[in-house]
Amino acid sequence: MATLHLVRDDLRDVTVGDRRVLFHVPTSGLFELDRVGGALIDLFTELGEVSEEDVRRRFDGVADPAEVIDSLRELITLRVVESGPAVKRTKPPVTISEFPLSTVVLNVNTGCNLSCTYCYKEDLTTPAKGERMEFDTAARSVDLLLQEAKGRDSVNVVFFGGEPLTNLPLIRQVVAYAEERGREAGVRMDFSLTTNGVLLTEEIVDWLDAHRFGITISMDGPKPLHDRNRRTVGGKGSYDVVAAKARMLLSRYRSRPVGARVTLTAGVTDVVAIHDHLKTDLGFFEVGFSPVTSGAMSAFNLTGDELATVFDNMKMLGLAYVEAAKRGVNTGFSNMHQLMTDLTEGTTKSLPCGAGLGMLAVDKEGDLHLCHRFTGSSQPTYGNVDDGIAKDSLGSFLEGMANRTGTDCETCWIRKLCAGGCYHESYARYADPAHPTYHYCNLMRDWIDFGIRAYAEIMVANPQFIERHVAPRRGMK
């Protein structure tokens, strides 16, 4: 036979206890390596190019030839072993001509009733100066969503701000309109919002519950941490009000699980204590963490050492997640649960997220942005709700993002789970949404490596956890 070589960029060999697991980069699939499969990987790693004689010398008298041939065929089928000398693959360019929307994010008010010190929104104003979206703009956004949904059976309308509840009358109008249009089109309309919680009342909560909103509350942990940055316009801490509203919400809300979103800033790294407070003391279903590394005000950005500490602590939470999963319990650590979901589903991405493809954000003028983070920024818009999506310019941008030739992303083993990182993170740090988020790379590789080991442990100890708690997540919005 011709010589064979290992396609090193397409696999990750991970040892979990006394077992070896192959992470298949192109599919994000996990395959347990038996003794022969592991020995074949070792042979290729040692020699580079492998001949039939090399295989015979290594396995004669050691393993059944038929078993060796079967294992080699499996590696060839996965295309982690190929014939001939190793050469750089040329990937055909990605062409994007379809934009099947599933989500529109409506920036219903640039105003906010809080004055969080780290806010990234470039169009943020106080409620008195808030610029509110008009109903006609919101209605045309819903029409555009349904027009571009391309046969989807459900779509999602997200209300964002500022603080979206400062424009609750518009939200009520939009929900009534969207539900009617959805019935006419035979499409289920889902609704979501992220709120600081201050304006919640029992009546509002019950209305949101009746319309099955997906709700996330922005909280930063126990009172000293939350009040550090999440303050009222008058400069007072908001924890007491938000915690009371969160408890009321969680006691009444029944239609969907409610999560908390934590913003981690300089000096805030104890994610274990924050998670414990929000999950155990307040009772949120899940808690997710968003580290700030590229905000406009550098004083709030985590330093390199702090970011490393955050990821170390996230791994501590991850270990607790694994131990609980073995008992069939979900600890509600959102970042870890999302990673388990990606590995379960075999997520493979050419683009880092759905921004510009499955999701677009609409500002008060009806202009279309890549995502909600870009409203108010100097970055280009991509059409408007009157004229539709500017598909040529949007497609050109996304094609450039999908073709990472010449960057470190081209050969990175987590490229199908990361795909270069958040556009806005790159825009904030490098003034270029196309720039890979290199400051995250080593930490993200370490985090995903940790996740692979965790997933393998759970699958051995209690695979029912994945079936019961992770796979159903695919149906959640």
Coordinates of C-alpha atoms in Angstrom, one line a residue:
M1 CA 0.0 0.0 0.0
A2 CA 1.0 3.6 -0.4
T3 CA 2.4 5.4 2.6
L4 CA -0.1 7.0 4.9
H5 CA 0.0 10.1 7.1
L6 CA -1.9 11.5 10.1
V7 CA -4.0 14.6 9.4
R8 CA -2.8 16.2 12.7
D9 CA -5.0 19.3 12.4
D10 CA -8.2 17.2 12.4
L11 CA -7.8 15.3 15.6
R12 CA -7.1 15.7 19.3
D13 CA -5.9 12.7 21.3
V14 CA -7.2 13.0 24.9
T15 CA -6.5 10.7 27.8
V16 CA -9.2 10.4 30.4
G17 CA -8.2 8.2 33.3
D18 CA -7.1 4.9 31.7
R19 CA -9.0 5.5 28.5
R20 CA -8.1 7.4 25.3
V21 CA -10.6 9.5 23.4
L22 CA -10.2 10.9 19.9
F23 CA -11.8 14.3 19.3
H24 CA -12.6 14.5 15.6
V25 CA -12.2 18.2 14.7
P26 CA -14.3 18.3 11.5
T27 CA -17.4 16.8 13.2
S28 CA -16.7 17.6 16.9
G29 CA -17.3 13.9 17.4
L30 CA -15.7 11.8 20.2
F31 CA -14.5 8.3 19.6
E32 CA -13.0 6.0 22.2
L33 CA -9.7 4.5 21.0
D34 CA -9.2 0.8 21.8
R35 CA -5.7 -0.6 22.3
V36 CA -5.1 -1.1 18.6
G37 CA -6.5 2.3 17.6
G38 CA -4.3 4.0 20.2
A39 CA -1.3 2.1 19.1
L40 CA -1.9 3.1 15.4
I41 CA -2.2 6.8 16.4
D42 CA 1.1 6.4 18.3
L43 CA 2.8 4.8 15.3
F44 CA 1.7 7.7 13.0
T45 CA 2.8 10.3 15.6
E46 CA 6.2 8.7 15.9
L47 CA 7.0 8.1 12.2
G48 CA 5.0 10.8 10.4
E49 CA 4.6 8.7 7.2
V50 CA 3.7 5.0 7.7
S51 CA 4.1 2.2 5.2
E52 CA 2.6 -1.3 5.2
E53 CA 5.9 -2.7 6.4
D54 CA 5.8 -0.2 9.3
V55 CA 2.4 -1.5 10.4
R56 CA 3.4 -5.1 10.0
R57 CA 6.6 -4.6 12.1
R58 CA 4.6 -2.8 14.9
F59 CA 1.7 -5.3 15.1
D60 CA 3.0 -8.7 14.1
G61 CA 2.5 -11.1 17.0
V62 CA 1.0 -8.3 19.0
A63 CA -2.5 -7.9 17.6
D64 CA -4.9 -9.7 15.3
P65 CA -4.2 -8.5 11.7
A66 CA -8.0 -8.3 11.0
E67 CA -8.4 -6.0 14.0
V68 CA -5.5 -3.8 12.9
I69 CA -7.0 -3.5 9.4
D70 CA -10.4 -2.6 10.8
S71 CA -9.0 0.0 13.0
L72 CA -6.9 1.5 10.2
R73 CA -10.0 1.6 7.9
E74 CA -12.0 3.5 10.6
L75 CA -9.2 6.1 10.8
I76 CA -9.2 6.4 7.0
T77 CA -13.0 6.7 7.0
L78 CA -12.7 9.6 9.5
R79 CA -10.1 11.1 7.2
V80 CA -7.6 11.5 10.1
V81 CA -5.4 9.1 8.1
E82 CA -4.8 9.8 4.4
S83 CA -2.6 8.3 1.7
G84 CA 0.6 9.9 0.5
P85 CA 2.8 12.5 2.1
A86 CA 1.3 15.2 4.3
V87 CA 0.4 18.3 2.3
K88 CA -1.5 21.4 3.2
R89 CA -5.2 21.1 2.3
T90 CA -6.7 23.9 0.3
K91 CA -10.2 24.4 1.6
P92 CA -12.8 25.6 -1.0
P93 CA -14.1 29.1 -0.2
V94 CA -17.4 29.3 1.6
T95 CA -20.2 30.9 -0.4
I96 CA -23.2 32.4 1.5
S97 CA -26.3 33.3 -0.5
E98 CA -29.1 32.3 1.9
F99 CA -29.9 34.1 5.1
P100 CA -32.6 32.0 6.9
L101 CA -33.4 34.2 9.8
S102 CA -34.6 32.6 13.0
T103 CA -34.2 35.6 15.4
V104 CA -34.6 39.3 15.3
V105 CA -33.4 41.4 18.2
L106 CA -35.4 44.6 18.7
N107 CA -33.6 47.5 20.4
V108 CA -36.8 48.9 21.9
N109 CA -35.2 51.7 23.9
T110 CA -31.7 53.0 24.1
G111 CA -32.5 54.2 27.6
C112 CA -31.9 52.3 30.9
N113 CA -33.0 52.9 34.4
L114 CA -29.6 51.7 35.7
S115 CA -26.2 53.2 35.1
C116 CA -23.9 50.2 35.1
T117 CA -20.3 51.3 35.0
Y118 CA -19.1 48.7 32.5
C119 CA -22.0 49.0 30.0
Y120 CA -20.7 48.4 26.5
K121 CA -23.7 49.9 24.7
E122 CA -22.5 52.8 22.5
D123 CA -26.1 54.2 22.1
L124 CA -27.0 54.0 25.8
T125 CA -28.9 56.9 27.4
T126 CA -30.9 57.4 30.6
P127 CA -34.7 56.8 30.3
A128 CA -35.5 60.6 30.0
K129 CA -33.2 60.7 26.9
G130 CA -34.0 57.2 25.7
E131 CA -34.8 56.9 22.0
R132 CA -37.6 54.4 21.7
M133 CA -38.5 52.2 18.7
E134 CA -41.9 52.9 17.1
F135 CA -44.4 50.2 16.6
D136 CA -44.3 50.4 12.8
T137 CA -40.6 49.6 12.8
A138 CA -41.1 46.7 15.2
A139 CA -44.0 45.3 13.1
R140 CA -41.9 45.5 9.9
S141 CA -39.1 43.7 11.7
V142 CA -41.6 40.8 12.5
D143 CA -42.7 40.8 8.9
L144 CA -39.1 40.6 7.7
L145 CA -38.4 37.7 10.1
L146 CA -41.4 35.7 8.9
Q147 CA -40.5 36.5 5.3
E148 CA -36.9 35.2 5.7
A149 CA -37.7 32.3 8.0
K150 CA -37.4 29.8 5.1
G151 CA -39.9 27.2 6.3
R152 CA -39.0 27.3 9.9
D153 CA -41.7 26.1 12.3
S154 CA -40.7 28.6 15.0
V155 CA -38.9 31.9 15.2
N156 CA -37.8 34.1 18.1
V157 CA -38.3 37.8 18.8
V158 CA -35.8 39.2 21.4
F159 CA -36.5 42.5 23.2
F160 CA -33.3 44.4 24.1
G161 CA -32.1 47.8 25.2
G162 CA -31.0 49.7 27.3
E163 CA -33.6 48.2 29.6
P164 CA -36.4 46.7 27.4
L165 CA -39.0 47.0 30.1
T166 CA -38.7 50.8 29.9
N167 CA -40.8 50.4 26.7
L168 CA -43.2 47.7 27.9
P169 CA -46.2 49.2 26.0
L170 CA -44.3 48.5 22.7
I171 CA -43.4 45.0 23.8
R172 CA -47.1 44.2 24.5
Q173 CA -48.1 45.6 21.1
V174 CA -45.4 43.6 19.3
V175 CA -46.3 40.3 21.1
A176 CA -50.0 40.7 20.1
Y177 CA -49.0 41.5 16.5
A178 CA -46.4 38.8 16.2
E179 CA -48.7 36.1 17.6
E180 CA -51.4 37.0 15.1
R181 CA -49.0 37.0 12.2
G182 CA -47.5 33.7 13.4
R183 CA -50.9 32.1 13.5
E184 CA -51.5 33.3 9.9
A185 CA -48.2 31.9 8.8
G186 CA -48.4 28.7 10.8
V187 CA -45.2 29.6 12.7
R188 CA -44.7 29.5 16.4
M189 CA -43.5 32.8 17.8
D190 CA -41.2 32.7 20.8
F191 CA -40.2 35.7 22.8
S192 CA -37.1 36.5 24.9
L193 CA -35.7 39.3 26.9
T194 CA -32.8 40.1 29.2
T195 CA -33.7 42.5 32.0
N196 CA -32.1 44.1 35.0
G197 CA -35.3 43.1 36.9
V198 CA -35.9 46.5 38.5
L199 CA -39.2 47.2 36.8
L200 CA -40.7 43.7 37.3
T201 CA -44.1 43.5 39.0
E202 CA -46.4 40.6 39.7
E203 CA -48.7 41.7 36.9
I204 CA -45.8 42.0 34.4
V205 CA -44.4 38.6 35.4
D206 CA -47.7 36.9 35.0
W207 CA -48.1 38.5 31.5
L208 CA -44.6 37.4 30.5
D209 CA -45.4 33.9 31.8
A210 CA -48.7 33.8 29.8
H211 CA -46.7 34.4 26.6
R212 CA -43.9 32.0 27.6
F213 CA -41.0 34.5 27.5
G214 CA -37.5 33.2 27.8
I215 CA -36.2 35.5 30.6
T216 CA -32.6 36.2 31.7
I217 CA -31.8 38.5 34.7
S218 CA -28.6 40.4 34.7
M219 CA -27.1 40.0 38.2
D220 CA -23.4 40.0 39.3
G221 CA -23.6 37.9 42.4
P222 CA -23.9 38.7 46.1
K223 CA -24.7 42.3 47.2
P224 CA -21.1 43.7 47.5
L225 CA -20.2 42.4 44.0
H226 CA -23.5 43.4 42.3
D227 CA -23.6 46.9 43.8
R228 CA -20.0 47.5 42.8
N229 CA -21.0 48.2 39.2
R230 CA -24.7 47.8 38.8
R231 CA -26.0 51.1 40.2
T232 CA -28.9 53.3 39.7
V233 CA -28.7 56.6 37.8
G234 CA -28.3 58.3 41.2
G235 CA -25.3 56.1 42.1
K236 CA -27.0 53.7 44.5
G237 CA -26.5 49.9 44.5
S238 CA -29.4 48.0 42.9
Y239 CA -28.9 44.6 44.6
D240 CA -31.7 44.8 47.2
V241 CA -34.3 45.8 44.6
V242 CA -33.1 43.3 42.0
A243 CA -32.8 40.4 44.5
A244 CA -36.3 41.0 45.8
K245 CA -37.7 41.1 42.2
A246 CA -35.8 38.0 41.2
R247 CA -37.2 36.1 44.2
M248 CA -40.7 37.2 43.2
L249 CA -40.2 36.2 39.6
L250 CA -38.8 32.8 40.5
S251 CA -41.7 32.1 42.8
R252 CA -44.3 32.8 40.1
Y253 CA -42.8 31.9 36.8
R254 CA -43.8 28.5 35.5
S255 CA -43.6 28.5 31.7
R256 CA -39.8 28.3 31.2
P257 CA -36.6 28.1 33.3
V258 CA -35.2 31.5 34.3
G259 CA -31.4 32.1 34.1
A260 CA -29.0 34.7 35.4
R261 CA -26.2 36.3 33.4
V262 CA -23.1 37.5 35.2
T263 CA -20.7 40.1 33.9
L264 CA -17.2 39.5 35.3
T265 CA -15.0 42.7 35.5
A266 CA -11.6 43.6 36.9
G267 CA -11.2 42.2 40.4
V268 CA -14.2 39.8 40.1
T269 CA -13.0 36.3 39.6
D270 CA -14.7 34.1 42.2
V271 CA -17.2 32.5 39.9
V272 CA -17.8 29.6 42.4
A273 CA -19.1 31.9 45.1
I274 CA -21.2 33.9 42.6
H275 CA -22.7 30.8 41.1
D276 CA -23.5 29.4 44.6
H277 CA -25.3 32.6 45.6
L278 CA -27.4 33.0 42.4
K279 CA -28.2 29.3 42.0
T280 CA -28.6 28.2 45.7
D281 CA -29.5 31.3 47.6
L282 CA -31.8 32.9 44.9
G283 CA -32.8 29.8 43.0
F284 CA -32.0 30.6 39.3
F285 CA -32.3 27.6 37.1
E286 CA -28.9 28.3 35.5
V287 CA -26.1 30.8 35.7
G288 CA -23.8 32.0 32.9
F289 CA -20.7 34.0 33.0
S290 CA -19.4 36.6 30.5
P291 CA -15.9 37.9 31.2
V292 CA -15.1 41.5 30.2
T293 CA -11.7 41.7 28.4
S294 CA -12.3 44.3 25.7
G295 CA -14.6 47.0 27.0
A296 CA -14.1 50.6 26.0
M297 CA -13.2 51.5 29.6
S298 CA -10.0 49.5 30.2
A299 CA -10.3 49.9 34.0
F300 CA -13.1 47.3 33.9
N301 CA -11.3 44.7 31.8
L302 CA -10.0 41.6 33.4
T303 CA -6.2 41.4 33.2
G304 CA -4.5 38.3 31.7
D305 CA -3.9 36.9 35.1
E306 CA -7.5 37.6 36.3
L307 CA -8.9 35.9 33.1
A308 CA -6.7 32.8 33.8
T309 CA -8.1 32.8 37.4
V310 CA -11.6 33.0 36.0
F311 CA -11.1 30.0 33.8
D312 CA -9.4 28.0 36.6
N313 CA -12.5 28.8 38.8
M314 CA -14.8 27.8 36.0
K315 CA -13.1 24.5 35.8
M316 CA -13.7 24.1 39.6
L317 CA -17.4 24.7 38.9
G318 CA -17.1 22.3 36.0
L319 CA -15.7 19.5 38.2
A320 CA -18.7 20.0 40.5
Y321 CA -20.9 19.8 37.5
V322 CA -19.4 16.5 36.5
E323 CA -19.7 15.0 40.0
A324 CA -23.3 16.1 40.2
A325 CA -24.0 14.7 36.7
K326 CA -22.8 11.3 37.8
R327 CA -25.6 11.4 40.3
G328 CA -28.1 12.7 37.7
V329 CA -28.2 16.3 38.9
N330 CA -27.7 19.4 36.8
T331 CA -26.0 22.2 38.8
G332 CA -27.1 24.9 36.4
F333 CA -23.7 26.0 35.3
S334 CA -24.7 27.5 31.9
N335 CA -21.2 27.7 30.3
M336 CA -20.5 24.1 31.0
H337 CA -23.9 22.9 30.0
Q338 CA -23.5 24.7 26.6
L339 CA -20.2 23.0 26.1
M340 CA -21.8 19.6 26.9
T341 CA -24.6 20.5 24.4
D342 CA -22.1 21.3 21.7
L343 CA -20.3 18.0 22.2
T344 CA -23.6 16.0 22.3
E345 CA -24.9 17.6 19.1
G346 CA -21.5 17.5 17.3
T347 CA -21.6 21.3 16.7
T348 CA -19.4 22.4 13.8
K349 CA -19.2 26.0 13.0
S350 CA -17.7 27.9 10.1
L351 CA -18.9 31.1 11.8
P352 CA -18.7 31.9 15.5
C353 CA -22.4 32.5 16.0
G354 CA -25.6 33.2 14.2
A355 CA -25.0 37.0 14.0
G356 CA -25.9 38.1 10.4
L357 CA -27.0 34.7 9.4
G358 CA -29.7 33.3 11.7
M359 CA -30.0 36.5 13.7
L360 CA -30.1 40.3 13.0
A361 CA -30.6 43.2 15.4
V362 CA -32.9 46.2 14.5
D363 CA -32.3 49.7 15.9
K364 CA -35.0 52.4 16.3
E365 CA -34.5 53.5 12.7
G366 CA -35.1 50.0 11.4
D367 CA -31.5 49.5 10.3
L368 CA -30.1 46.0 10.5
H369 CA -27.0 45.2 12.5
L370 CA -24.9 42.0 12.9
C371 CA -26.2 41.7 16.5
H372 CA -27.5 43.7 19.4
R373 CA -24.0 44.6 20.5
F374 CA -23.4 46.6 17.4
T375 CA -26.4 48.9 17.5
G376 CA -25.1 52.5 17.9
S377 CA -21.6 51.5 16.8
S378 CA -19.7 52.8 13.8
Q379 CA -19.8 49.5 12.1
P380 CA -21.7 49.1 8.8
T381 CA -25.4 48.1 8.8
Y382 CA -26.8 45.5 6.4
G383 CA -30.1 46.8 5.1
N384 CA -33.2 47.9 6.9
V385 CA -36.7 46.6 7.6
D386 CA -38.2 48.5 4.7
D387 CA -35.8 47.4 1.9
G388 CA -34.8 44.0 3.4
I389 CA -31.4 42.5 4.1
A390 CA -28.5 43.8 2.1
K391 CA -27.5 40.3 1.1
D392 CA -24.6 41.1 -1.1
S393 CA -22.7 43.1 1.5
L394 CA -23.7 40.8 4.4
G395 CA -22.8 37.7 2.4
S396 CA -19.4 39.3 1.6
F397 CA -18.7 39.9 5.2
L398 CA -19.8 36.5 6.4
E399 CA -17.8 34.7 3.6
G400 CA -14.7 36.5 4.8
M401 CA -15.4 35.4 8.3
A402 CA -15.9 31.8 7.2
N403 CA -12.6 31.7 5.3
R404 CA -9.9 32.1 7.9
T405 CA -7.0 31.3 5.6
G406 CA -3.8 32.8 6.8
T407 CA -4.8 33.0 10.4
D408 CA -4.1 30.7 13.3
C409 CA -7.7 29.6 13.2
E410 CA -7.0 27.7 9.9
T411 CA -5.3 24.9 11.8
C412 CA -6.5 25.3 15.4
W413 CA -8.1 22.1 16.8
I414 CA -11.1 24.0 18.3
R415 CA -11.8 25.9 15.1
K416 CA -15.2 24.1 14.6
L417 CA -16.4 25.1 18.1
C418 CA -14.9 28.6 18.2
A419 CA -14.6 29.8 14.6
G420 CA -12.6 32.8 15.4
G421 CA -14.5 34.2 18.4
C422 CA -17.1 37.0 19.0
Y423 CA -17.2 39.7 16.3
H424 CA -18.0 42.4 18.9
E425 CA -15.2 41.2 21.2
S426 CA -12.8 41.6 18.2
Y427 CA -14.3 45.0 17.3
A428 CA -13.9 46.3 20.9
R429 CA -10.4 45.0 21.3
Y430 CA -8.9 45.3 17.8
A431 CA -11.3 47.8 16.2
D432 CA -11.9 45.1 13.6
P433 CA -14.8 42.5 13.9
A434 CA -12.8 40.2 11.5
H435 CA -9.8 39.9 13.8
P436 CA -9.6 36.5 15.6
T437 CA -9.8 36.8 19.4
Y438 CA -6.3 35.7 19.9
H439 CA -6.2 36.8 23.6
Y440 CA -8.7 34.1 24.4
C441 CA -7.1 31.3 22.3
N442 CA -5.1 29.3 24.8
L443 CA -7.8 29.6 27.5
M444 CA -10.5 28.5 25.1
R445 CA -8.4 25.5 24.0
D446 CA -7.8 24.6 27.6
W447 CA -11.5 25.0 28.4
I448 CA -12.7 22.8 25.6
D449 CA -10.0 20.2 26.4
F450 CA -11.4 20.2 29.9
G451 CA -15.0 19.8 28.5
I452 CA -14.0 16.8 26.4
R453 CA -12.6 15.0 29.5
A454 CA -15.7 15.9 31.5
Y455 CA -18.1 14.7 28.7
A456 CA -16.2 11.4 28.5
E457 CA -16.4 10.9 32.3
I458 CA -20.1 11.6 32.3
M459 CA -20.8 9.2 29.4
V460 CA -19.0 6.4 31.3
A461 CA -20.5 7.1 34.7
N462 CA -24.1 8.2 33.8
P463 CA -25.0 8.5 30.1
Q464 CA -28.6 9.0 31.1
F465 CA -27.7 12.5 32.3
I466 CA -26.8 13.5 28.8
E467 CA -30.0 12.0 27.5
R468 CA -32.2 13.6 30.2
H469 CA -30.5 17.0 30.8
V470 CA -28.4 17.9 27.8
A471 CA -30.1 16.5 24.7
P472 CA -33.5 18.1 25.5
R473 CA -31.8 21.4 25.5
R474 CA -32.0 21.3 21.7
G475 CA -35.7 22.1 22.0
M476 CA -35.1 25.1 24.3
K477 CA -34.8 28.6 22.9

